[in-house]
mmCIF file of C-alpha atoms in Angstrom:
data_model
loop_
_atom_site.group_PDB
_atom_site.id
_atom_site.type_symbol
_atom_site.label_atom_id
_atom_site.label_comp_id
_atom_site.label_asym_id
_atom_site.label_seq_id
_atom_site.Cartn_x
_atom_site.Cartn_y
_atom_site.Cartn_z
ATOM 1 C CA UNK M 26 -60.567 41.355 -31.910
ATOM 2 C CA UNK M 27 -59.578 37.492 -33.180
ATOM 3 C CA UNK M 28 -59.854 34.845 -31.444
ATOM 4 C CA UNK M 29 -57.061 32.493 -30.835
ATOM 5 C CA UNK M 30 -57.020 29.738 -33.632
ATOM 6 C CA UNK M 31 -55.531 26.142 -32.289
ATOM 7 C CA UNK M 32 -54.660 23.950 -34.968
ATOM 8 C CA UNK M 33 -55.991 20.449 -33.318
ATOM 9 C CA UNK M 34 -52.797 19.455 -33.059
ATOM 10 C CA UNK M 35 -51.752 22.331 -31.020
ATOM 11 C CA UNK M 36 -54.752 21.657 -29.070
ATOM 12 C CA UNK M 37 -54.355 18.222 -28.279
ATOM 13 C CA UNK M 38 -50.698 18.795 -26.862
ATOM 14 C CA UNK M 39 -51.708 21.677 -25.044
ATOM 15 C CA UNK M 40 -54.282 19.133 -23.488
ATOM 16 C CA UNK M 41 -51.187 16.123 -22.891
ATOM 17 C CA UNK M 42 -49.218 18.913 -21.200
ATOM 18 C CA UNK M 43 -51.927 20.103 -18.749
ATOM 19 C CA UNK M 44 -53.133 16.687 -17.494
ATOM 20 C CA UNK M 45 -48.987 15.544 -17.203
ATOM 21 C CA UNK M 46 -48.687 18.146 -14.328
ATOM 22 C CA UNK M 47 -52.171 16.760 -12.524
ATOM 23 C CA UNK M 48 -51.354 13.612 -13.031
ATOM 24 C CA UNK M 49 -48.675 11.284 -11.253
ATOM 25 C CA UNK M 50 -45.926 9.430 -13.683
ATOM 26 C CA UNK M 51 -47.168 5.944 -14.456
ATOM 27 C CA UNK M 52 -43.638 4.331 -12.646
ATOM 28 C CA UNK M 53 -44.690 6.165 -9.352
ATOM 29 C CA UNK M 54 -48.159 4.326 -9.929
ATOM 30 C CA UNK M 55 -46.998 1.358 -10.310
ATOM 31 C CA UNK M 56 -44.104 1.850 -7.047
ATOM 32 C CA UNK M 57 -47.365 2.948 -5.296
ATOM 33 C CA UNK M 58 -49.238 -0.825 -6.262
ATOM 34 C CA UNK M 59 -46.140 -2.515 -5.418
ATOM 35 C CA UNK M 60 -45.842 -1.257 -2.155
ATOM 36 C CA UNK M 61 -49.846 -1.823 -1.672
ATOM 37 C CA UNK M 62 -49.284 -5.683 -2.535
ATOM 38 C CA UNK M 63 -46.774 -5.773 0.180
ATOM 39 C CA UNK M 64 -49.137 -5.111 2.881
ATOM 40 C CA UNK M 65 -52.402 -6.990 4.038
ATOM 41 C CA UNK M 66 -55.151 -4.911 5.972
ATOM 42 C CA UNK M 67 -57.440 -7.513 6.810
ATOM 43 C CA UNK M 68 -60.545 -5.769 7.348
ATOM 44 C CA UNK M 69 -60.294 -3.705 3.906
ATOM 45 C CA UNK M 70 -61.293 -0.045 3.465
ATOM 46 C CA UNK M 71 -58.001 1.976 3.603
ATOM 47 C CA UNK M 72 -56.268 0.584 -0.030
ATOM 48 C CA UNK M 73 -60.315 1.051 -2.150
ATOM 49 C CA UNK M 74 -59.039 4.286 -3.085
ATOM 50 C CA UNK M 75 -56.097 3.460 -5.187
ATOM 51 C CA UNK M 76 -57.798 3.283 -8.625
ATOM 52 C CA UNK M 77 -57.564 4.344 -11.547
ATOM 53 C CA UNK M 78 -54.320 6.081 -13.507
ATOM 54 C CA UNK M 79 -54.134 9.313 -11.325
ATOM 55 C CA UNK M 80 -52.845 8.275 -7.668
ATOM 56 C CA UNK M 81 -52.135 11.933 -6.894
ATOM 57 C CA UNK M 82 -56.252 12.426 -7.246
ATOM 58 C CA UNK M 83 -57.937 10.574 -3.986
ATOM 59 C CA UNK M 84 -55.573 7.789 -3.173
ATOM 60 C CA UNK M 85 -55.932 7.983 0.442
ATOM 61 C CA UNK M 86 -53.063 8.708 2.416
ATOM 62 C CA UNK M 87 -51.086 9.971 -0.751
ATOM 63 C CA UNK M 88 -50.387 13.566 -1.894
ATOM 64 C CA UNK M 89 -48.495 14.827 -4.161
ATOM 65 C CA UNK M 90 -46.416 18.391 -5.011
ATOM 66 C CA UNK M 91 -48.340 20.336 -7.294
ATOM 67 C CA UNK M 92 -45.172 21.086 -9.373
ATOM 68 C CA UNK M 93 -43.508 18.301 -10.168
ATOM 69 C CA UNK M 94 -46.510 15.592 -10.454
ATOM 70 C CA UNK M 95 -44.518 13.183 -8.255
ATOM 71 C CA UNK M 96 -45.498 11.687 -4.880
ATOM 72 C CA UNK M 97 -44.248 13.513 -2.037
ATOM 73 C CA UNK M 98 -46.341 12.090 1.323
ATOM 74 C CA UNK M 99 -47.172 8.865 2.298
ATOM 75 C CA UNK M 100 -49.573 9.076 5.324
ATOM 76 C CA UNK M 101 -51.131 6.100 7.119
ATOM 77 C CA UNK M 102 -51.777 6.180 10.635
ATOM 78 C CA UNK M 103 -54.030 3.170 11.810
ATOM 79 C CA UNK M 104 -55.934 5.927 14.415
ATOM 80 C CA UNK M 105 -56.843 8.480 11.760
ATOM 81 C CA UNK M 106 -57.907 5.849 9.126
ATOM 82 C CA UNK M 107 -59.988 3.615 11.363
ATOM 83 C CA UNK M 108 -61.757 7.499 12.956
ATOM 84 C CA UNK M 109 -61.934 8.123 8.670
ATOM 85 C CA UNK M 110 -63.606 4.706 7.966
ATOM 86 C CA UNK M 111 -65.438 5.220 11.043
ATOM 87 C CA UNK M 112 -64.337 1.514 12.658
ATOM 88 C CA UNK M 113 -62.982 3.036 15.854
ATOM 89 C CA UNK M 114 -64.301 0.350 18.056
ATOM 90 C CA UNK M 115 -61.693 -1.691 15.762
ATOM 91 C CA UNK M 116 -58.128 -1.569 16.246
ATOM 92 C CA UNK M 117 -56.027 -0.463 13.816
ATOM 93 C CA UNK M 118 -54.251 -3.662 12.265
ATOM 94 C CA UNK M 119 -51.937 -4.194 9.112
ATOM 95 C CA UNK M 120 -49.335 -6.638 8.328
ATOM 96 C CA UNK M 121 -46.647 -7.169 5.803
ATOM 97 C CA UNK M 122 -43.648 -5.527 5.281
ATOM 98 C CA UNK M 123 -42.545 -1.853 3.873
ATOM 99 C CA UNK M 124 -41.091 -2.685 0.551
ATOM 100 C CA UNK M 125 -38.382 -1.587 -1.060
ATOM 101 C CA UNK M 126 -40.233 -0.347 -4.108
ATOM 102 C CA UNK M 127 -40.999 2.856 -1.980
ATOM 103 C CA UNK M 128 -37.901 4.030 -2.798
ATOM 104 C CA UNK M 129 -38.642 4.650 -6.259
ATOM 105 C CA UNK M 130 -40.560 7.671 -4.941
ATOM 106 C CA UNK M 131 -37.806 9.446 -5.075
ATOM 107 C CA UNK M 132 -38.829 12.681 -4.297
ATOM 108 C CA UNK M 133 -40.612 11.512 -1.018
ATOM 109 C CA UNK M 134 -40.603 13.868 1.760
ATOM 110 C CA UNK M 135 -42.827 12.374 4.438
ATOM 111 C CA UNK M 136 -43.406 8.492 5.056
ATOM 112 C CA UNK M 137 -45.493 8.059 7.518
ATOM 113 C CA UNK M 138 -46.610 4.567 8.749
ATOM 114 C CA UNK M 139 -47.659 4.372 12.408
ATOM 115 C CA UNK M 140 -49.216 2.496 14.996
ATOM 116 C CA UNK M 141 -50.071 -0.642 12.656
ATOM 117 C CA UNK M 142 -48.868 -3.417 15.221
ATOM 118 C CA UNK M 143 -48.353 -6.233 12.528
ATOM 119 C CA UNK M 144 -46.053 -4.404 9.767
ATOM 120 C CA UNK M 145 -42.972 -6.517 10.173
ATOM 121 C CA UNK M 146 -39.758 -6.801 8.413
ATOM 122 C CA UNK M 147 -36.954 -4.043 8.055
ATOM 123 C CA UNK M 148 -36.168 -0.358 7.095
ATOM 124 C CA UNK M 149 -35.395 -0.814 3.828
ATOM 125 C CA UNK M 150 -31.679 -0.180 3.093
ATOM 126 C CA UNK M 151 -32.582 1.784 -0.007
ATOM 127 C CA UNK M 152 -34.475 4.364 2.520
ATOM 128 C CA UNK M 153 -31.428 6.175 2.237
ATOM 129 C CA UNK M 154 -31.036 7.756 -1.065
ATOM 130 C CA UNK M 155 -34.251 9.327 -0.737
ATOM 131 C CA UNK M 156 -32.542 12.844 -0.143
ATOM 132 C CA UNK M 157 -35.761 14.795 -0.337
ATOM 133 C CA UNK M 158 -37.250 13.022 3.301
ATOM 134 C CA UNK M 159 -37.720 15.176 6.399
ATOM 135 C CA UNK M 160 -40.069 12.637 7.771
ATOM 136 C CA UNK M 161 -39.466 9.445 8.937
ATOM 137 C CA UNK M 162 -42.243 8.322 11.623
ATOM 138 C CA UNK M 163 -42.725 4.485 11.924
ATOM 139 C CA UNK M 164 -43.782 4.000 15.069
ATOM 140 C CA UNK M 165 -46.098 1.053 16.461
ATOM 141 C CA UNK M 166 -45.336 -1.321 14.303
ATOM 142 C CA UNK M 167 -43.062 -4.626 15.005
ATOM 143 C CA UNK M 168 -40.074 -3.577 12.466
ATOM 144 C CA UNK M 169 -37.326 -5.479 13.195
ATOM 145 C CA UNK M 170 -33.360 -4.815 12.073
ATOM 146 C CA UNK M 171 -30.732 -2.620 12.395
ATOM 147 C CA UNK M 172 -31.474 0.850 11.435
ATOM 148 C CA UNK M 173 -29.746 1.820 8.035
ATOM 149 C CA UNK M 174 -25.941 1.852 8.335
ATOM 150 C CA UNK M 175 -25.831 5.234 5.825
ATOM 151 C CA UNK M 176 -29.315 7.143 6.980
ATOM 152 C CA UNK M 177 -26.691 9.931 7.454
ATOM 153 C CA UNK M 178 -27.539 10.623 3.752
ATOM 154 C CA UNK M 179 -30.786 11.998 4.554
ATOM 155 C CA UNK M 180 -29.437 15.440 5.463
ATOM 156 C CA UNK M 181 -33.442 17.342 5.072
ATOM 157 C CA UNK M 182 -34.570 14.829 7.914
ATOM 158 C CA UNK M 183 -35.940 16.726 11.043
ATOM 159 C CA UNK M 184 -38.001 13.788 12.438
ATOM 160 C CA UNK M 185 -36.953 10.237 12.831
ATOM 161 C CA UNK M 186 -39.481 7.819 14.701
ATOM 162 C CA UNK M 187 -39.458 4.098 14.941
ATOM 163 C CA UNK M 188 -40.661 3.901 18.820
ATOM 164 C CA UNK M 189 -42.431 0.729 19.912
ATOM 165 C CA UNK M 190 -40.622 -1.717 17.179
ATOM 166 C CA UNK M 191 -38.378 -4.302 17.314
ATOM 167 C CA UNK M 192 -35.258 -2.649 16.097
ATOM 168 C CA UNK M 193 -31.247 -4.391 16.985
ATOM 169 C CA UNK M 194 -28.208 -3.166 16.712
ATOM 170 C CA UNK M 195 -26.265 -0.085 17.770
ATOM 171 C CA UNK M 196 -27.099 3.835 17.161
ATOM 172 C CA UNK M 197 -25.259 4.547 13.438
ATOM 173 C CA UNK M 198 -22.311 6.746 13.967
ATOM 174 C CA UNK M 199 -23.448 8.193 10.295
ATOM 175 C CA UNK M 200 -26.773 9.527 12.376
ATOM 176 C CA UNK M 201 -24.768 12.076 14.014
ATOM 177 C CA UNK M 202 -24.500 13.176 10.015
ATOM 178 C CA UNK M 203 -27.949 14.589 10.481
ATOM 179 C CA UNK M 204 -27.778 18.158 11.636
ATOM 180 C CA UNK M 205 -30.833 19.164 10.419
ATOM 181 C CA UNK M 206 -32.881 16.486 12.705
ATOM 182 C CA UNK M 207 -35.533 18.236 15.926
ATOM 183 C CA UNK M 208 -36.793 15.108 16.972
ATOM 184 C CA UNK M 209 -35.556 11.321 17.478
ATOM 185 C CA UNK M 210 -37.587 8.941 18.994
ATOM 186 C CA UNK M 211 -36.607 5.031 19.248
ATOM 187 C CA UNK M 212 -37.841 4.427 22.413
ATOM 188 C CA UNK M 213 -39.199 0.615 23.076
ATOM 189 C CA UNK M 214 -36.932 -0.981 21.191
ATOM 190 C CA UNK M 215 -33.905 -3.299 21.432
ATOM 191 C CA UNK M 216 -31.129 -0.918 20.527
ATOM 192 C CA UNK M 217 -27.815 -1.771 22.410
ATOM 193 C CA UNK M 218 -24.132 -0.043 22.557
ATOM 194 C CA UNK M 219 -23.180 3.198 23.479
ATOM 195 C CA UNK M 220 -24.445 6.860 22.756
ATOM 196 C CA UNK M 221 -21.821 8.007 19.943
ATOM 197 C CA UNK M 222 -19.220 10.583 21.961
ATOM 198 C CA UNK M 223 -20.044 12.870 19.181
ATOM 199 C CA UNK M 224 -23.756 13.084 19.619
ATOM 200 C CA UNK M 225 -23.130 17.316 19.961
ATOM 201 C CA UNK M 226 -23.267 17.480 16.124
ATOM 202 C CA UNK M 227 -26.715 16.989 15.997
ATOM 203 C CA UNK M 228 -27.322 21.167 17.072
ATOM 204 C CA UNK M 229 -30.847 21.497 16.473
ATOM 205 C CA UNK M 230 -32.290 18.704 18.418
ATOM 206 C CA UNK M 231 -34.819 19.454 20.633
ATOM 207 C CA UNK M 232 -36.009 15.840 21.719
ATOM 208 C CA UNK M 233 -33.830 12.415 22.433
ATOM 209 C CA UNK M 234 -36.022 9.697 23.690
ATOM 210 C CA UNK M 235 -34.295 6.706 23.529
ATOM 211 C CA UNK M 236 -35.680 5.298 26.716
ATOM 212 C CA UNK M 237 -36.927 1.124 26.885
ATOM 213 C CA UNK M 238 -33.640 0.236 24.840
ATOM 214 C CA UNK M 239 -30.663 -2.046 26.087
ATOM 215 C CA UNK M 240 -28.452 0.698 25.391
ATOM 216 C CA UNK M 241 -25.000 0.955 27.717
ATOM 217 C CA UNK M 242 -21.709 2.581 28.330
ATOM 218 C CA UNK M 243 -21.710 6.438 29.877
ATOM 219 C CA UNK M 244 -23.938 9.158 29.715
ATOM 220 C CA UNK M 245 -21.437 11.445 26.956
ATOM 221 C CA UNK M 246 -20.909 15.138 28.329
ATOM 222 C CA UNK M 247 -20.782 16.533 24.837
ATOM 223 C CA UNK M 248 -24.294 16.143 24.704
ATOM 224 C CA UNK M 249 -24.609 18.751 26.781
ATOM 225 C CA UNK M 250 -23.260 21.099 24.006
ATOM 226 C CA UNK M 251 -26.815 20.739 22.081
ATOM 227 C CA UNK M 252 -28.097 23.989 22.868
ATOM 228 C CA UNK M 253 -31.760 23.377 22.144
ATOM 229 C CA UNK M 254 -32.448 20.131 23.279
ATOM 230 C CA UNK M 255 -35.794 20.014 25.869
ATOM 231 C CA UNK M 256 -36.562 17.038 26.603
ATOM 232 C CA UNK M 257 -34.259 14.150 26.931
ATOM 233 C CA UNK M 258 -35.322 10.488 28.378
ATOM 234 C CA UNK M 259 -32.486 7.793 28.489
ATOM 235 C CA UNK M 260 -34.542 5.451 30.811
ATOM 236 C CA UNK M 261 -34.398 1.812 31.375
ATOM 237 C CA UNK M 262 -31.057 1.367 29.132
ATOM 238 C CA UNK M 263 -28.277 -0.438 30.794
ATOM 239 C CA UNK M 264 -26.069 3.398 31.232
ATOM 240 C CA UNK M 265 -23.145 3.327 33.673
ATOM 241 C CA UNK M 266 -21.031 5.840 35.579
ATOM 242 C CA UNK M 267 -21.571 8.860 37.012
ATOM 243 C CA UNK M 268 -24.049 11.549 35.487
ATOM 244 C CA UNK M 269 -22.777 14.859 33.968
ATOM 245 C CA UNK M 270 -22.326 17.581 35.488
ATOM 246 C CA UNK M 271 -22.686 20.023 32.638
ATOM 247 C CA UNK M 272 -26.614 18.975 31.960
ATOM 248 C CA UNK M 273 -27.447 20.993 34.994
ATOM 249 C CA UNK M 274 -26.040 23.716 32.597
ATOM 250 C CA UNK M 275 -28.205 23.135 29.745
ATOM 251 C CA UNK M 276 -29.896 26.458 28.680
ATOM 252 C CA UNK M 277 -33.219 24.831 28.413
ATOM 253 C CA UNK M 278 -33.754 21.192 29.144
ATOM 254 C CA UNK M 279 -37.005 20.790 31.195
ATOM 255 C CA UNK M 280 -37.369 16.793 31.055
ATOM 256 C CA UNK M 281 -34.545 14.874 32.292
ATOM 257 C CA UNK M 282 -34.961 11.149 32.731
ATOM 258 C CA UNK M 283 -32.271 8.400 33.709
ATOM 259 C CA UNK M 284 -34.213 6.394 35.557
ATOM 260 C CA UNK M 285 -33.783 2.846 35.806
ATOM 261 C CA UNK M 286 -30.081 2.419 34.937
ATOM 262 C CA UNK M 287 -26.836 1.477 36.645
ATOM 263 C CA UNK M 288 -25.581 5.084 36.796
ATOM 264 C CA UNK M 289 -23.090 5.468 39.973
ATOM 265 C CA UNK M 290 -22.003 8.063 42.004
ATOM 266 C CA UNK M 291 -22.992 11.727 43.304
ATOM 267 C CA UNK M 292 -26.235 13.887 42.103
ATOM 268 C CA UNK M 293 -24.729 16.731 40.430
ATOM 269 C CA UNK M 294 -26.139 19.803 42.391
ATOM 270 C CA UNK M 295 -26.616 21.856 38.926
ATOM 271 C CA UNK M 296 -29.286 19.288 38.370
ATOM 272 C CA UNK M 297 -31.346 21.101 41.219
ATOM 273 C CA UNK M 298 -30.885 24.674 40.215
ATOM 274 C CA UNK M 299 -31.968 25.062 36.431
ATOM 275 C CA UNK M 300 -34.821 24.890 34.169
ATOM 276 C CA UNK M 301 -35.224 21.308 34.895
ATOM 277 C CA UNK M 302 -38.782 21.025 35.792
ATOM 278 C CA UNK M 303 -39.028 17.151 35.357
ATOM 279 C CA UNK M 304 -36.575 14.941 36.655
ATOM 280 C CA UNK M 305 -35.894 11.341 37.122
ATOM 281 C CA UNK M 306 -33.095 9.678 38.587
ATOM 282 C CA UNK M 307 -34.957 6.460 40.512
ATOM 283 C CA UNK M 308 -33.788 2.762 40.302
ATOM 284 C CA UNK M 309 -29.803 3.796 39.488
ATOM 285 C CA UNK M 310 -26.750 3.310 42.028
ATOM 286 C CA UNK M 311 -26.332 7.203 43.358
ATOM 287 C CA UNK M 312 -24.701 7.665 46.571
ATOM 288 C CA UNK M 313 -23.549 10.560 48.585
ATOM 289 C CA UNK M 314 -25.803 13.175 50.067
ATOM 290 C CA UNK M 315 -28.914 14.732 47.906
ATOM 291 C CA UNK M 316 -27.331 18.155 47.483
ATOM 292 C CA UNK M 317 -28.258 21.100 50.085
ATOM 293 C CA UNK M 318 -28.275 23.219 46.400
ATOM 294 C CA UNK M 319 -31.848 23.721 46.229
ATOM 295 C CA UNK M 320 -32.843 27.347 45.310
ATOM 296 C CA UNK M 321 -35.735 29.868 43.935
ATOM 297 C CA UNK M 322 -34.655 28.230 40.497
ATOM 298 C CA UNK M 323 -35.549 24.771 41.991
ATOM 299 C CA UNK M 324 -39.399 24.228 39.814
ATOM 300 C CA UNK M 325 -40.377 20.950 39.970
ATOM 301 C CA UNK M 326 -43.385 19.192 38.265
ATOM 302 C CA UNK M 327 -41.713 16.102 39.275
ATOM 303 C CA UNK M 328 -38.362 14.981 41.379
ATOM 304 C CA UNK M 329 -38.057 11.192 41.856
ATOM 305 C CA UNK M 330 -34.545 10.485 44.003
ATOM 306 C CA UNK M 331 -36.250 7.165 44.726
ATOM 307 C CA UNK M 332 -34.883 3.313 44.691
ATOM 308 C CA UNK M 333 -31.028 4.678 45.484
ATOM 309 C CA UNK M 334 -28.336 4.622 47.837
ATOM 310 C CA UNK M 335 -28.715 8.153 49.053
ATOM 311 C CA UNK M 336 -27.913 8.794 52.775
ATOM 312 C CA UNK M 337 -27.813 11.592 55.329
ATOM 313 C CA UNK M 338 -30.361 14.251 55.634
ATOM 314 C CA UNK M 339 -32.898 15.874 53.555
ATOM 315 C CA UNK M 340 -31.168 18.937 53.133
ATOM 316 C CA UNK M 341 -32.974 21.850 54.754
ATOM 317 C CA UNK M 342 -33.011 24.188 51.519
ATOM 318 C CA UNK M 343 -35.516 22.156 50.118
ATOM 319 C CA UNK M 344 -37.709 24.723 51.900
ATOM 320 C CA UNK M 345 -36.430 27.272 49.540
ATOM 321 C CA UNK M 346 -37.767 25.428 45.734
ATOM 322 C CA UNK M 347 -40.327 27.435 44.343
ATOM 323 C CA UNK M 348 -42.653 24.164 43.842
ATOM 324 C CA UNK M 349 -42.188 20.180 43.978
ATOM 325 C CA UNK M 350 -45.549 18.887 42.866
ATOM 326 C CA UNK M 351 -44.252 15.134 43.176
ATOM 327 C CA UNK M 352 -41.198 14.180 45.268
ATOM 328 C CA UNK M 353 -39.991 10.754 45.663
ATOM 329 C CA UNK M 354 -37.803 9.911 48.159
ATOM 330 C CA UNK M 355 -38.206 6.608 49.341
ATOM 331 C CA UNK M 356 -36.126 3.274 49.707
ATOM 332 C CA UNK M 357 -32.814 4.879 49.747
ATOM 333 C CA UNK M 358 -30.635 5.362 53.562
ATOM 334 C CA UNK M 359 -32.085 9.003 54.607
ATOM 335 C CA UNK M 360 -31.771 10.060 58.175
ATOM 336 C CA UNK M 361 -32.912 13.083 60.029
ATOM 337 C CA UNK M 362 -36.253 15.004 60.145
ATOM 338 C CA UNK M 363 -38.296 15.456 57.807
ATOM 339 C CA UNK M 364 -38.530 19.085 56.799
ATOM 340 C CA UNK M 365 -41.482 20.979 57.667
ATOM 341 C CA UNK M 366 -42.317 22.254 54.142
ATOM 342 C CA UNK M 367 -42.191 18.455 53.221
ATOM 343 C CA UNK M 368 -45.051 17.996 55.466
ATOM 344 C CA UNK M 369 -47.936 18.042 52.434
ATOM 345 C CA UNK M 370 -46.944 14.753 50.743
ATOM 346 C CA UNK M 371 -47.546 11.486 51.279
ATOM 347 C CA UNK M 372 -45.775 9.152 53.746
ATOM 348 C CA UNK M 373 -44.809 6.967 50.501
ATOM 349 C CA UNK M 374 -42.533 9.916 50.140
ATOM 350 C CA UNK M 375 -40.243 8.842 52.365
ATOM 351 C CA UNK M 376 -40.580 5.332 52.939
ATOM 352 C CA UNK M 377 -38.101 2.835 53.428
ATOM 353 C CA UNK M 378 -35.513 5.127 54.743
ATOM 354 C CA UNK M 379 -32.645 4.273 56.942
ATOM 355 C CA UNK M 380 -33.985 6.738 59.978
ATOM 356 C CA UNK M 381 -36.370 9.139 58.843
ATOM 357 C CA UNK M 382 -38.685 10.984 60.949
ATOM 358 C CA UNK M 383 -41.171 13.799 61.398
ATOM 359 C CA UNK M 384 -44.447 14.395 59.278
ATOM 360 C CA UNK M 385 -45.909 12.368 57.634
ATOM 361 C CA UNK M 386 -43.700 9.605 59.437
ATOM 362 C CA UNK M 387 -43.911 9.342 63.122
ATOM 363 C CA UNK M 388 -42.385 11.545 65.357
ATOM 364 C CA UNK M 389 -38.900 12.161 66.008
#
């Protein structure tokens, strides 16, 4: 049998070809430097990798898809570098800003850049034509801005974080674009104006935190009309008017927390009855009675009523939940006894109460 004969030419093309695919395009490198130069990580370590030509070969924190050549991730998270480097007495701290020049990735699927404190600046605008992102986690840093009028665009996305920043402005109506997104998280931030009325477009979303914002205007029923969404935290915002009835009708929420708004009028009794296991409705304006609705479905890890203007009695079919491993009841206008199965918690419970009596208060 004969061997196979390369003319050298053959040979050395053959040779171009294979190290093209292994290797990432010199513009990528040099989007990948630029980006670098942008930030400053004072106490070194995390940026010695990025030598040489290849930067989809041991460039920390990069990797690449092993068709095309091109740079796909961009992972830095200050925990898991500083445990890497082994400097986790040290906290994690980089400065700078994300440049622009990140963009030119532009078959990116992942960026993320987390828990940095010092990485300042804004999103950058051109975020948006990166079609190929399904990450975006940017959390812990001190990013500052409105987030990107058009991120709409990103149609693949199915994780948007930017918790703990410094972020302005309102929620983009083009977000509601995004029906591919799970999870959205921009809690901690400075976010004002209303939840968009249309927020039911986003069908797949399974958590909206969006809690330690200055957000305001109602609570939108249509956003009971996203079937999969768990958990849902719209905490210490600036919400008004009266809460939903329809999210006691959600097939599977199990967090539910409005706490520390200026929401107004009755507790919806569907709230007590369904798969809500966690929920949170202290520091707002309720009034009215606490519903006599509870029932076998009534499973709760947590149940804070506190800091309201309930009145009247604790209504006997509390007896009937399965389980309330925390209940807060206190400085609101509650009158009556105290029901007997309420007996196990503390008297902090129930304090600050117009008239109530009975175990663990005093006696009626």
């Amino acid at each position: 049998m004969r061997g196979l004969w390369l003319t050298p030419l053959t040979a050395l093309l053959l040779l171009t070809a294979s190290s093209t695919v292994h290797s990432c395009l010199p513009s990528e490198r040099a989007a990948l430097l630029a980006f670098k130069s942008a930030l400053r990580e004072p106490h070194g370590g995390i940026f010695n990798s990025w030598t040489g030509i290849n930067c989809c070969h041991n460039w920390f924190g990069v990797s690449c898809d092993q068709n095309s050549g091109q740079v796909a991730e961009i992972t830095l998270r200050a925990g898991s570098v500083y445990t890497t480097f082994e400097k986790a007495h040290r906290p994690g701290y980089m400065s700078g800003i994300i440049s622009p020049e990140i963009c030119k990735l532009t078959r990116l699927s992942s960026i993320i850049i987390t828990d940095w404190q010092g990485i300042s600046g804004e999103i950058p605008r051109c975020i948006s034509s990166l079609s190929f992102l399904r990450i975006i986690d940017i959390a812990g840093n001190r990013i500052s801005g409105n987030i990107p009028a058009d991120i709409g665009r990103l149609h693949q996305l199915t994780l948007l974080s930017a918790a703990d920043n410094l972020l302005t402005g309102g929620i983009p109506p083009s977000l509601m674009s995004m029906t591919c997104l799970t999870h959205l998280d921009v809690r901690n931030n400075r976010i004002s104006g209303p939840i968009p009325q249309d927020v039911d477009r986003l069908k797949m979303l399974s958590r909206a935190l969006l809690s330690g914002n200055q957000i305001s205007g109602p609570i939108p029923g249509s956003i009971s009309k996203i079937y999969r969404l768990v958990d849902l935290d719209l905490s210490r915002n600036h919400l008004s008017g009266p809460i939903p009835d329809s999210l006691g009708r959600m097939a599977v929420l199990s967090t539910l927390k409005l706490d520390t708004n200026k929401l107004s009028g009755s507790i919806p009794a569907s709230l007590l009855v369904s798969g809500i296991s966690e929920l949170s409705l202290s520091h707002n304006m309720l009034d009215g009675n606490i519903p006599d609705g509870f029932g076998a479905r009534s499973y709760f890890t947590l149940l804070d009523l506190s800091y309201n203007n309930l009145k009247g009695p604790i209504p006997k079919s509390i007896s009937s939940a399965s389980y309330i491993g925390y209940l807060d009841l206190s400085h609101n206008y509650l009158c009556g006894p105290i029901p007997s199965t309420c007996n196990n918690f503390d008297a902090s419970s129930f304090g600050y109460n117009h008239c109530l009596c009975g175990k663990p208060l005093k006696a009626c």
